[in-house]
Tab-separated table of C-alpha atoms in Angstrom:
chain	number	residue	atom	x	y	z
B	76	MET	CA	281.424	168.858	32.884
B	77	THR	CA	283.854	170.036	30.600
B	78	GLN	CA	285.686	167.101	28.871
B	79	GLU	CA	289.429	167.780	27.723
B	80	VAL	CA	290.664	167.421	24.671
B	81	THR	CA	293.638	165.962	23.320
B	82	ILE	CA	295.271	167.324	19.984
B	83	PRO	CA	297.378	164.985	18.331
B	84	GLU	CA	300.740	166.638	17.021
B	85	ILE	CA	301.502	165.748	13.678
B	86	THR	CA	305.598	165.915	13.672
B	87	ALA	CA	306.406	163.117	11.032
B	88	LYS	CA	305.288	161.614	8.006
B	89	GLU	CA	304.196	158.319	9.615
B	90	GLN	CA	301.592	160.217	11.740
B	91	LEU	CA	299.679	161.013	8.659
B	92	GLN	CA	300.464	157.759	6.852
B	93	PRO	CA	297.219	156.276	8.044
B	94	ASP	CA	294.905	158.747	7.252
B	95	LEU	CA	296.673	158.913	3.678
B	96	GLU	CA	296.070	155.317	3.427
B	97	ARG	CA	292.547	155.741	3.854
B	98	ALA	CA	292.393	158.534	1.620
B	99	VAL	CA	293.589	156.420	-0.988
B	100	ASP	CA	291.405	153.493	-0.594
B	101	ALA	CA	288.285	155.851	-0.687
B	102	VAL	CA	289.716	157.159	-3.845
B	103	GLU	CA	289.783	153.808	-5.691
B	104	GLU	CA	286.591	152.426	-4.062
B	105	ALA	CA	285.077	155.975	-5.685
B	106	LEU	CA	286.534	155.324	-9.051
B	107	LYS	CA	285.535	151.565	-8.939
B	108	GLN	CA	281.719	152.498	-7.984
B	109	ALA	CA	281.819	154.655	-10.757
B	110	LYS	CA	283.025	152.134	-13.531
B	111	LYS	CA	280.288	149.707	-12.047
B	112	ALA	CA	278.000	152.286	-12.732
B	113	GLY	CA	278.385	152.694	-16.100
B	114	ALA	CA	280.403	155.906	-16.205
B	115	SER	CA	282.764	156.428	-19.409
B	116	ALA	CA	285.002	158.327	-17.242
B	117	ALA	CA	285.557	159.327	-13.419
B	118	GLU	CA	287.855	161.434	-11.559
B	119	CYS	CA	288.198	161.714	-8.095
B	120	ALA	CA	290.261	163.886	-5.101
B	121	ILE	CA	290.453	164.452	-1.687
B	122	SER	CA	292.534	167.056	0.030
B	123	HIS	CA	293.016	166.494	3.957
B	124	SER	CA	294.309	169.515	5.766
B	125	ARG	CA	294.918	169.263	9.868
B	126	GLY	CA	296.591	171.969	12.118
B	127	LEU	CA	295.981	174.534	14.848
B	128	SER	CA	296.337	178.461	15.031
B	129	VAL	CA	296.659	180.621	18.093
B	130	SER	CA	296.218	184.228	18.278
B	131	THR	CA	297.498	186.534	20.992
B	132	ARG	CA	296.129	190.218	22.261
B	133	LEU	CA	298.480	192.494	24.697
B	134	ALA	CA	300.097	188.960	26.459
B	135	GLU	CA	297.014	187.470	26.538
B	136	VAL	CA	295.716	184.283	24.328
B	137	GLU	CA	292.663	185.166	22.706
B	138	THR	CA	292.228	181.783	20.679
B	139	VAL	CA	293.557	178.229	20.003
B	140	GLU	CA	291.933	176.557	17.430
B	141	PHE	CA	292.306	172.842	16.140
B	142	ASN	CA	290.992	172.270	13.031
B	143	GLN	CA	290.780	168.873	10.420
B	144	ASP	CA	289.557	169.117	7.416
B	145	GLY	CA	289.017	167.309	4.197
B	146	SER	CA	286.355	166.012	1.687
B	147	LEU	CA	286.419	163.639	-1.112
B	148	GLY	CA	285.230	164.833	-4.754
B	149	ILE	CA	283.930	163.000	-7.645
B	150	THR	CA	283.502	163.858	-11.147
B	151	VAL	CA	281.282	161.233	-13.328
B	152	TYR	CA	281.358	161.408	-17.393
B	153	ARG	CA	278.789	159.897	-19.694
B	154	ARG	CA	279.184	159.834	-23.305
B	155	HIS	CA	277.063	160.059	-26.227
B	156	LYS	CA	276.647	159.026	-29.127
B	157	ASP	CA	278.202	161.506	-31.326
B	158	GLY	CA	281.398	161.469	-28.634
B	159	SER	CA	280.687	164.066	-26.463
B	160	GLN	CA	280.202	163.779	-22.837
B	161	SER	CA	278.091	165.208	-20.034
B	162	LYS	CA	279.466	164.981	-16.389
B	163	GLY	CA	278.097	165.253	-12.662
B	164	SER	CA	279.935	165.795	-9.450
B	165	ALA	CA	279.185	165.501	-6.335
B	166	SER	CA	281.423	165.166	-2.744
B	167	THR	CA	281.044	163.720	0.707
B	168	SER	CA	283.130	164.188	4.251
B	169	ASP	CA	282.088	160.426	5.226
B	170	LEU	CA	284.645	158.142	3.495
B	171	SER	CA	282.451	155.201	4.204
B	172	PRO	CA	281.796	152.820	1.463
B	173	ALA	CA	278.027	153.550	2.055
B	174	ALA	CA	278.408	157.116	1.579
B	175	ILE	CA	281.011	156.960	-1.333
B	176	ARG	CA	278.803	154.534	-3.237
B	177	ALA	CA	275.837	157.300	-2.663
B	178	THR	CA	278.009	160.293	-3.270
B	179	VAL	CA	278.693	158.132	-6.867
B	180	GLU	CA	275.318	157.839	-7.538
B	181	LYS	CA	274.495	161.456	-6.896
B	182	ALA	CA	277.266	162.371	-9.278
B	183	ASP	CA	276.018	160.021	-11.880
B	184	ALA	CA	272.564	161.225	-11.652
B	185	ILE	CA	273.548	164.775	-12.620
B	186	ALA	CA	275.712	163.761	-15.541
B	187	ARG	CA	272.406	161.779	-16.998
B	188	TRP	CA	270.361	164.842	-16.884
B	189	THR	CA	273.455	167.586	-17.779
B	190	GLU	CA	273.793	168.563	-21.454
B	191	ALA	CA	276.650	167.322	-23.297
B	192	ASP	CA	279.861	169.373	-23.876
B	193	PRO	CA	282.233	168.321	-26.578
B	194	ALA	CA	285.171	169.693	-24.395
B	195	ALA	CA	284.379	167.755	-21.141
B	196	GLY	CA	286.227	164.816	-20.318
B	197	LEU	CA	289.462	163.657	-18.564
B	198	ALA	CA	292.878	165.250	-19.256
B	199	ASP	CA	294.612	162.831	-21.919
B	200	LYS	CA	296.137	160.031	-20.980
B	201	GLU	CA	299.545	160.712	-22.105
B	202	LEU	CA	300.048	163.389	-20.092
B	203	MET	CA	299.250	161.763	-16.932
B	204	ALA	CA	302.346	161.741	-14.308
B	205	PHE	CA	303.369	158.274	-13.926
B	206	GLY	CA	306.373	157.700	-12.326
B	207	TYR	CA	306.351	161.209	-10.605
B	208	SER	CA	308.856	162.094	-7.803
B	209	ASP	CA	307.473	162.704	-4.184
B	210	PRO	CA	308.014	166.505	-4.109
B	211	GLU	CA	308.903	166.152	-0.357
B	212	LEU	CA	307.001	169.066	0.549
B	213	PHE	CA	306.485	168.150	4.402
B	214	TYR	CA	308.516	169.025	7.058
B	215	PRO	CA	308.438	168.401	10.689
B	216	ALA	CA	307.417	170.756	12.887
B	217	PRO	CA	305.667	171.060	16.309
B	218	GLN	CA	301.897	171.286	16.667
B	219	SER	CA	301.301	172.057	20.230
B	220	PRO	CA	299.224	174.798	21.736
B	221	GLU	CA	302.035	175.557	24.025
B	222	HIS	CA	304.467	175.996	21.145
B	223	ALA	CA	302.140	178.001	18.892
B	224	THR	CA	301.206	180.254	21.762
B	225	GLN	CA	305.179	180.941	22.943
B	226	VAL	CA	306.049	181.933	19.971
B	227	ALA	CA	302.878	184.275	19.249
B	228	LEU	CA	303.661	185.367	22.883
B	229	ALA	CA	307.436	186.386	21.737
B	230	CYS	CA	306.321	188.322	18.340
B	231	GLU	CA	304.193	190.391	19.854
B	232	GLN	CA	306.176	191.220	22.823
B	233	ALA	CA	309.248	192.074	20.928
B	234	MET	CA	306.463	194.237	18.936
B	235	LEU	CA	305.476	196.113	21.544
B	236	ASN	CA	308.751	196.791	23.100
B	237	ALA	CA	310.592	197.608	19.734
B	238	ASP	CA	309.372	201.737	20.028
B	239	GLU	CA	307.407	203.640	22.159
B	240	ARG	CA	304.826	205.050	19.414
B	241	ILE	CA	303.786	201.961	19.549
B	242	ILE	CA	300.823	201.825	21.709
B	243	ASN	CA	298.419	199.019	20.696
B	244	SER	CA	298.047	195.796	19.183
B	245	ASP	CA	295.537	193.766	16.760
B	246	GLY	CA	297.393	190.780	17.517
B	247	ALA	CA	299.929	188.077	16.736
B	248	HIS	CA	298.889	184.893	14.954
B	249	TYR	CA	300.743	181.595	14.865
B	250	SER	CA	299.678	178.787	12.420
B	251	SER	CA	301.146	175.280	11.828
B	252	HIS	CA	299.311	173.141	9.386
B	253	CYS	CA	300.044	169.854	7.342
B	254	GLY	CA	298.222	167.432	5.217
B	255	PHE	CA	298.098	165.795	1.744
B	256	ARG	CA	296.452	165.396	-1.540
B	257	VAL	CA	295.372	162.318	-3.493
B	258	TYR	CA	293.960	162.372	-6.823
B	259	GLY	CA	293.169	159.304	-8.952
B	260	ASN	CA	291.198	158.770	-12.369
B	261	SER	CA	289.628	155.913	-14.849
B	262	HIS	CA	292.938	156.260	-17.014
B	263	GLU	CA	294.650	154.319	-14.014
B	264	PHE	CA	296.565	157.004	-12.660
B	265	LEU	CA	296.597	157.883	-9.058
B	266	GLY	CA	299.083	159.789	-7.285
B	267	HIS	CA	299.468	161.645	-3.638
B	268	TYR	CA	301.914	163.817	-1.901
B	269	MET	CA	301.888	165.468	1.463
B	270	SER	CA	302.869	168.863	2.597
B	271	SER	CA	302.969	171.246	5.514
B	272	ARG	CA	302.734	175.070	6.032
B	273	GLN	CA	303.605	177.205	8.928
B	274	SER	CA	303.414	180.874	9.430
B	275	LEU	CA	303.700	183.944	12.023
B	276	SER	CA	302.090	187.474	11.462
B	277	CYS	CA	301.868	190.356	13.761
B	278	MET	CA	299.972	193.702	13.383
B	279	PRO	CA	301.165	196.718	15.603
B	280	ILE	CA	299.283	200.135	15.800
B	281	ALA	CA	301.021	203.482	16.666
B	282	LYS	CA	300.179	206.864	17.444
B	283	GLN	CA	301.699	209.909	16.744
B	284	GLY	CA	299.760	213.523	17.931
B	285	ASP	CA	296.446	212.632	16.849
B	286	VAL	CA	297.045	210.090	14.166
B	287	MET	CA	297.132	206.338	14.305
B	288	GLU	CA	298.852	203.726	12.011
B	289	ARG	CA	298.496	199.893	11.516
B	290	ASP	CA	300.284	197.721	9.393
B	291	TYR	CA	301.903	194.263	9.506
B	292	ALA	CA	304.513	191.824	8.997
B	293	TYR	CA	304.563	187.813	8.414
B	294	THR	CA	306.894	184.885	7.555
B	295	ILE	CA	305.365	181.608	5.744
B	296	ALA	CA	307.106	178.771	4.689
B	297	ARG	CA	306.801	174.925	4.505
B	298	ASP	CA	310.056	174.304	6.695
B	299	PRO	CA	309.541	175.581	10.152
B	300	GLN	CA	313.644	176.083	9.886
B	301	ARG	CA	312.800	178.882	7.249
B	302	LEU	CA	310.431	181.045	9.027
B	303	LEU	CA	312.093	184.602	10.321
B	304	ALA	CA	312.709	184.453	14.038
B	305	PRO	CA	309.757	186.220	16.127
B	306	GLU	CA	311.808	189.264	16.957
B	307	ALA	CA	312.560	189.404	13.194
B	308	VAL	CA	308.284	189.641	12.287
B	309	ALA	CA	307.879	191.885	15.094
B	310	LEU	CA	310.717	194.680	14.208
B	311	GLU	CA	309.694	194.292	10.479
B	312	ALA	CA	306.138	194.988	11.200
B	313	VAL	CA	306.863	198.144	13.795
B	314	ALA	CA	309.126	199.515	10.951
B	315	ASN	CA	306.448	199.310	8.589
B	316	THR	CA	304.001	200.639	10.947
B	317	VAL	CA	305.410	203.138	12.322
B	318	ALA	CA	306.879	204.415	8.416
B	319	ARG	CA	303.246	205.396	7.802
B	320	LEU	CA	302.877	208.183	10.653
B	321	GLY	CA	302.235	211.401	9.089
B	322	ALA	CA	300.960	210.234	6.038
B	323	ARG	CA	299.332	212.530	3.482
B	324	SER	CA	298.165	212.630	-0.287
B	325	VAL	CA	299.807	214.077	-3.266
B	326	PRO	CA	298.637	215.999	-6.041
B	327	THR	CA	297.472	214.455	-9.011
B	328	CYS	CA	300.482	213.508	-11.548
B	329	THR	CA	302.002	211.017	-13.837
B	330	VAL	CA	305.029	209.744	-12.429
B	331	PRO	CA	307.353	206.632	-12.261
B	332	VAL	CA	305.779	203.998	-9.760
B	333	ILE	CA	307.512	201.346	-7.721
B	334	PHE	CA	305.528	198.140	-7.074
B	335	HIS	CA	307.362	197.066	-3.675
B	336	ARG	CA	308.217	193.641	-3.620
B	337	ASP	CA	305.180	192.699	-1.412
B	338	LEU	CA	303.069	193.538	-4.435
B	339	ALA	CA	305.021	192.332	-7.393
B	340	HIS	CA	303.027	189.021	-7.150
B	341	HIS	CA	299.616	190.788	-7.879
B	342	LEU	CA	301.156	192.476	-10.568
B	343	PHE	CA	302.266	189.214	-12.378
B	344	GLY	CA	299.012	187.286	-11.373
B	345	GLN	CA	296.808	189.657	-13.313
B	346	PHE	CA	299.307	188.565	-16.265
B	347	ALA	CA	298.547	185.314	-15.379
B	348	GLY	CA	295.023	185.444	-15.410
B	349	ALA	CA	295.281	187.386	-19.042
B	350	ILE	CA	297.149	184.123	-20.264
B	351	SER	CA	294.803	181.827	-18.333
B	352	GLY	CA	292.082	179.349	-20.669
B	353	GLY	CA	289.006	180.373	-19.392
B	354	ASN	CA	289.339	184.079	-20.078
B	355	LEU	CA	291.191	183.218	-23.406
B	356	TYR	CA	288.305	180.733	-24.675
B	357	ARG	CA	285.631	183.277	-23.424
B	358	LYS	CA	287.263	185.931	-25.237
B	359	SER	CA	287.770	187.995	-22.160
B	360	THR	CA	291.362	189.295	-22.017
B	361	PHE	CA	293.441	191.753	-23.223
B	362	LEU	CA	295.804	189.443	-24.575
B	363	LEU	CA	293.815	187.309	-26.403
B	364	ASP	CA	295.813	186.178	-29.642
B	365	HIS	CA	298.942	186.979	-27.936
B	366	LEU	CA	301.307	183.572	-28.028
B	367	GLY	CA	304.309	184.454	-29.571
B	368	LYS	CA	303.826	188.183	-29.310
B	369	GLN	CA	305.391	190.513	-27.026
B	370	VAL	CA	304.262	191.603	-24.086
B	371	PHE	CA	307.104	192.574	-21.669
B	372	PRO	CA	310.409	194.170	-22.518
B	373	SER	CA	313.003	192.031	-24.061
B	374	TRP	CA	315.171	192.029	-20.897
B	375	LEU	CA	312.314	190.192	-19.049
B	376	SER	CA	311.473	186.786	-18.617
B	377	ILE	CA	309.119	184.452	-16.754
B	378	GLN	CA	310.087	181.140	-15.790
B	379	GLU	CA	307.967	178.327	-13.889
B	380	GLU	CA	309.590	175.914	-11.677
B	381	PRO	CA	306.544	173.362	-10.486
B	382	LEU	CA	309.453	170.903	-8.596
B	383	LEU	CA	310.792	173.622	-6.689
B	384	ALA	CA	312.086	171.558	-3.236
B	385	GLY	CA	309.715	173.172	-0.761
B	386	GLY	CA	308.234	175.555	-2.759
B	387	LEU	CA	304.856	176.771	-1.801
B	388	ALA	CA	303.529	176.109	-5.193
B	389	THR	CA	305.193	173.294	-5.881
B	390	THR	CA	303.604	170.114	-7.383
B	391	PRO	CA	304.083	167.037	-8.933
B	392	PHE	CA	300.799	166.839	-11.208
B	393	ASP	CA	297.893	169.405	-11.451
B	394	HIS	CA	294.053	169.036	-10.399
B	395	GLU	CA	293.623	166.441	-13.217
B	396	GLY	CA	296.388	164.497	-12.881
B	397	VAL	CA	298.795	165.930	-15.697
B	398	ARG	CA	302.505	166.120	-15.162
B	399	THR	CA	303.866	169.609	-13.986
B	400	GLU	CA	307.240	169.928	-15.803
B	401	ALA	CA	309.768	173.478	-15.853
B	402	ARG	CA	308.570	175.657	-18.565
B	403	ASP	CA	309.184	178.947	-19.759
B	404	ILE	CA	306.194	181.303	-19.563
B	405	VAL	CA	307.555	184.705	-21.342
B	406	ASN	CA	310.998	184.438	-22.924
B	407	ASP	CA	312.714	187.652	-23.648
B	408	GLY	CA	309.525	189.407	-23.359
B	409	VAL	CA	307.489	187.171	-25.688
B	410	VAL	CA	304.894	185.030	-24.708
B	411	SER	CA	305.954	181.349	-24.829
B	412	THR	CA	302.453	179.573	-23.417
B	413	TYR	CA	299.349	180.131	-22.075
B	414	LEU	CA	298.055	178.784	-18.903
B	415	LEU	CA	295.544	176.024	-19.730
B	416	THR	CA	293.352	173.338	-18.369
B	417	SER	CA	292.047	170.119	-20.322
B	418	TYR	CA	288.686	172.075	-20.739
B	419	ALA	CA	290.336	175.420	-21.928
B	420	ALA	CA	292.789	173.210	-24.298
B	421	ARG	CA	290.059	171.637	-26.334
B	422	LYS	CA	287.841	174.580	-26.569
B	423	LEU	CA	290.707	176.224	-27.582
B	424	GLY	CA	292.338	173.277	-30.019
B	425	MET	CA	295.358	173.117	-28.030
B	426	GLN	CA	297.094	170.991	-25.483
B	427	SER	CA	296.789	171.054	-21.575
B	428	THR	CA	299.513	173.084	-20.087
B	429	GLY	CA	299.143	171.361	-16.451
B	430	HIS	CA	297.887	174.403	-14.668
B	431	ALA	CA	294.520	173.286	-13.405
B	432	GLY	CA	294.799	174.568	-9.965
B	433	GLY	CA	296.998	177.626	-10.740
B	434	ILE	CA	300.575	178.247	-11.807
B	435	HIS	CA	303.314	176.579	-9.967
B	436	ASN	CA	306.296	178.469	-8.520
B	437	TRP	CA	307.275	181.738	-11.315
B	438	PHE	CA	310.433	183.248	-10.970
B	439	ILE	CA	310.646	186.679	-12.546
B	440	ARG	CA	313.896	187.188	-14.080
B	441	ALA	CA	316.042	190.460	-15.602
B	442	ASP	CA	318.978	190.568	-17.282
B	443	ALA	CA	321.885	192.259	-15.180
B	444	ALA	CA	321.679	195.952	-16.987
B	445	HIS	CA	318.135	195.940	-15.831
B	446	THR	CA	318.220	194.381	-12.269
B	447	ALA	CA	318.780	196.784	-9.279
B	448	THR	CA	320.859	195.876	-6.424
B	449	GLY	CA	317.768	196.231	-3.646
B	450	LEU	CA	315.004	198.556	-3.543
B	451	ASP	CA	317.103	201.734	-2.304
B	452	ALA	CA	318.932	201.494	-5.770
B	453	LEU	CA	315.394	201.170	-7.256
B	454	CYS	CA	314.515	204.129	-6.135
B	455	LYS	CA	317.482	206.012	-7.070
B	456	GLN	CA	317.026	204.703	-10.486
B	457	MET	CA	313.382	206.244	-10.284
B	458	GLY	CA	314.340	209.297	-9.167
B	459	THR	CA	311.041	211.443	-8.309
B	460	GLY	CA	307.870	209.048	-8.023
B	461	LEU	CA	305.899	206.666	-6.093
B	462	LEU	CA	306.764	203.692	-3.834
B	463	VAL	CA	303.401	201.731	-3.770
B	464	THR	CA	303.396	199.353	-0.602
B	465	GLU	CA	299.964	198.574	-0.299
B	466	LEU	CA	296.805	198.394	-2.798
B	467	MET	CA	293.402	198.630	-1.988
B	468	GLY	CA	290.061	197.751	-4.144
B	469	GLN	CA	289.480	195.333	-7.293
B	470	GLY	CA	290.116	197.953	-10.035
B	471	VAL	CA	291.364	195.609	-12.475
B	472	ASN	CA	289.541	194.923	-15.805
B	473	LEU	CA	291.312	192.162	-17.773
B	474	VAL	CA	288.987	192.718	-20.561
B	475	THR	CA	290.451	195.826	-21.463
B	476	GLY	CA	293.747	195.988	-19.157
B	477	ASP	CA	292.394	198.699	-17.447
B	478	TYR	CA	294.086	199.098	-13.695
B	479	SER	CA	293.188	201.553	-11.379
B	480	ARG	CA	293.696	200.682	-7.517
B	481	GLY	CA	293.397	202.748	-3.918
B	482	ALA	CA	297.027	202.825	-2.884
B	483	ALA	CA	299.512	203.819	0.118
B	484	GLY	CA	302.969	204.134	0.000
B	485	PHE	CA	305.692	206.478	0.021
B	486	TRP	CA	306.764	209.631	-1.890
B	487	VAL	CA	310.310	209.736	-3.486
B	488	GLU	CA	312.627	212.329	-4.534
B	489	ASN	CA	315.821	212.532	-5.920
B	490	GLY	CA	315.843	209.080	-5.137
B	491	GLU	CA	314.972	209.283	-1.238
B	492	ILE	CA	312.100	208.651	0.323
B	493	GLN	CA	310.513	212.066	1.645
B	494	PHE	CA	307.050	211.033	3.248
B	495	PRO	CA	304.502	208.490	3.698
B	496	VAL	CA	301.489	208.964	1.066
B	497	THR	CA	298.310	207.499	1.805
B	498	GLU	CA	294.707	207.934	-0.299
B	499	VAL	CA	295.567	208.127	-3.730
B	500	THR	CA	294.724	205.930	-6.885
B	501	VAL	CA	297.160	204.708	-9.040
B	502	ALA	CA	295.728	204.071	-12.865
B	503	GLY	CA	296.825	202.816	-15.869
B	504	ASN	CA	296.299	199.812	-18.433
B	505	LEU	CA	298.478	196.690	-17.946
B	506	ARG	CA	299.440	196.754	-21.220
B	507	ASP	CA	301.440	199.401	-21.117
B	508	MET	CA	302.447	198.705	-17.684
B	509	PHE	CA	304.215	195.635	-18.857
B	510	ALA	CA	305.538	197.016	-21.393
B	511	ASN	CA	307.027	199.797	-19.721
B	512	ILE	CA	308.783	198.156	-16.746
B	513	VAL	CA	312.055	199.201	-16.803
B	514	ALA	CA	313.825	197.459	-13.801
B	515	ILE	CA	313.123	195.042	-10.948
B	516	GLY	CA	315.116	194.994	-8.070
B	517	ASP	CA	317.085	191.430	-6.665
B	518	ASP	CA	314.755	191.952	-3.108
B	519	VAL	CA	312.923	188.859	-4.309
B	520	ASP	CA	309.964	187.966	-1.994
B	521	PRO	CA	309.977	184.093	-1.363
B	522	ARG	CA	306.766	184.314	0.184
B	523	HIS	CA	304.500	183.708	-2.677
B	524	GLY	CA	303.930	181.427	-5.761
B	525	VAL	CA	305.573	184.695	-7.877
B	526	LEU	CA	308.761	185.324	-6.787
B	527	SER	CA	310.021	188.580	-7.777
B	528	GLY	CA	311.446	191.745	-6.599
B	529	SER	CA	310.265	195.297	-6.793
B	530	VAL	CA	309.103	196.079	-9.797
B	531	LEU	CA	309.790	200.002	-11.634
B	532	VAL	CA	307.406	200.943	-14.270
B	533	SER	CA	308.102	204.114	-16.089
B	534	ALA	CA	304.963	206.084	-15.667
B	535	MET	CA	301.387	205.456	-14.243
B	536	LYS	CA	298.676	207.995	-13.149
B	537	VAL	CA	298.541	209.006	-9.498
B	538	ALA	CA	295.668	210.563	-8.389
B	539	GLY	CA	295.677	212.210	-5.215
B	540	GLN	CA	294.108	215.948	-4.275
């Protein structure tokens, strides 16, 4: 006999509050046990997520998944006579006092046998986010299978009805998740916040003659009111897919390249990796010793806004409890800061910048003279070249800056799209690519932690036929 499972909807903060309170108690208990074991310092975190996902295909529900994930991770430090510390880490999904005690004991045992490291330890106490404000990242949203199914089916049906060339579907997918993060350490810092996230996507398959193509579209937001309507997602996916029909390669050439707004975050993500502390202290980045040096054109700046309301990368403190704050990453083309955890900062003789766990809402800014009004204007400015809408492969070497990735997109002549392109490679060096950005569109993509419009680079090698 099959037992019916009731899936609780989480549509208000109050419904998550009991789980959050248990998590806070568990973190406090773990820190207490670490102190009792004689640790010189300790830090503990719990990330909890729950929600559901529904996938449909050809008007049928394929999967309905409910998930609830969460675990406690504890790191224990032991100080040596020379002031250096060794550390041990362990985790558990069981938040009972006995399980927490056993997990702390395991972490402590590891710390006793681990080699001491002068750079190991908590972030400095004065950097902790004491008195932080709730970032307000939780927005009520339905989490019922019925609602999720209705949205996914509506999206897919609109997709199938939009164009006669759409002959099949790889499905539609809707998900709604919420959760919280709790972090505490022996500096007596304890912080927590709730968050939510909803998304909808679909992938049509188009056919013309003997040629078939697939593409997709999606929408994602913390606030369900900011999601695109299912019909809008469907129409975007259909337009993307149909536009790929008849794609061909082009002769090898060196031409200007536009990275579509969907890909701009990848480009600036390479920059983030190149100025991250781990790569810097290992001397494995082409931007070693570039603090205060010109990397981008003087008209380009990057600002970080970690407290942006509803931002997908918003957080009041990083994974070490360090407070986050608005800062210039790049000012007038010059690198203003590295991205440092406390460990990387000590290795470099610097101070943590609050980037344990990643970056926090980057805004790519251009002055008026170098901002194009939409993608069409950027194509007109380019004249002849390649508009890249898809990247494939992992051909990026951050040590040298060499960049080579498979690509697809559209060939542009006289500022107008001529035909879709496939089976080409775009290649260059990130140092040159960054320096030779000539304009950025105002078609900012809000679906990422890097908010940028499409990016025009003056010249790259396009390897094709």
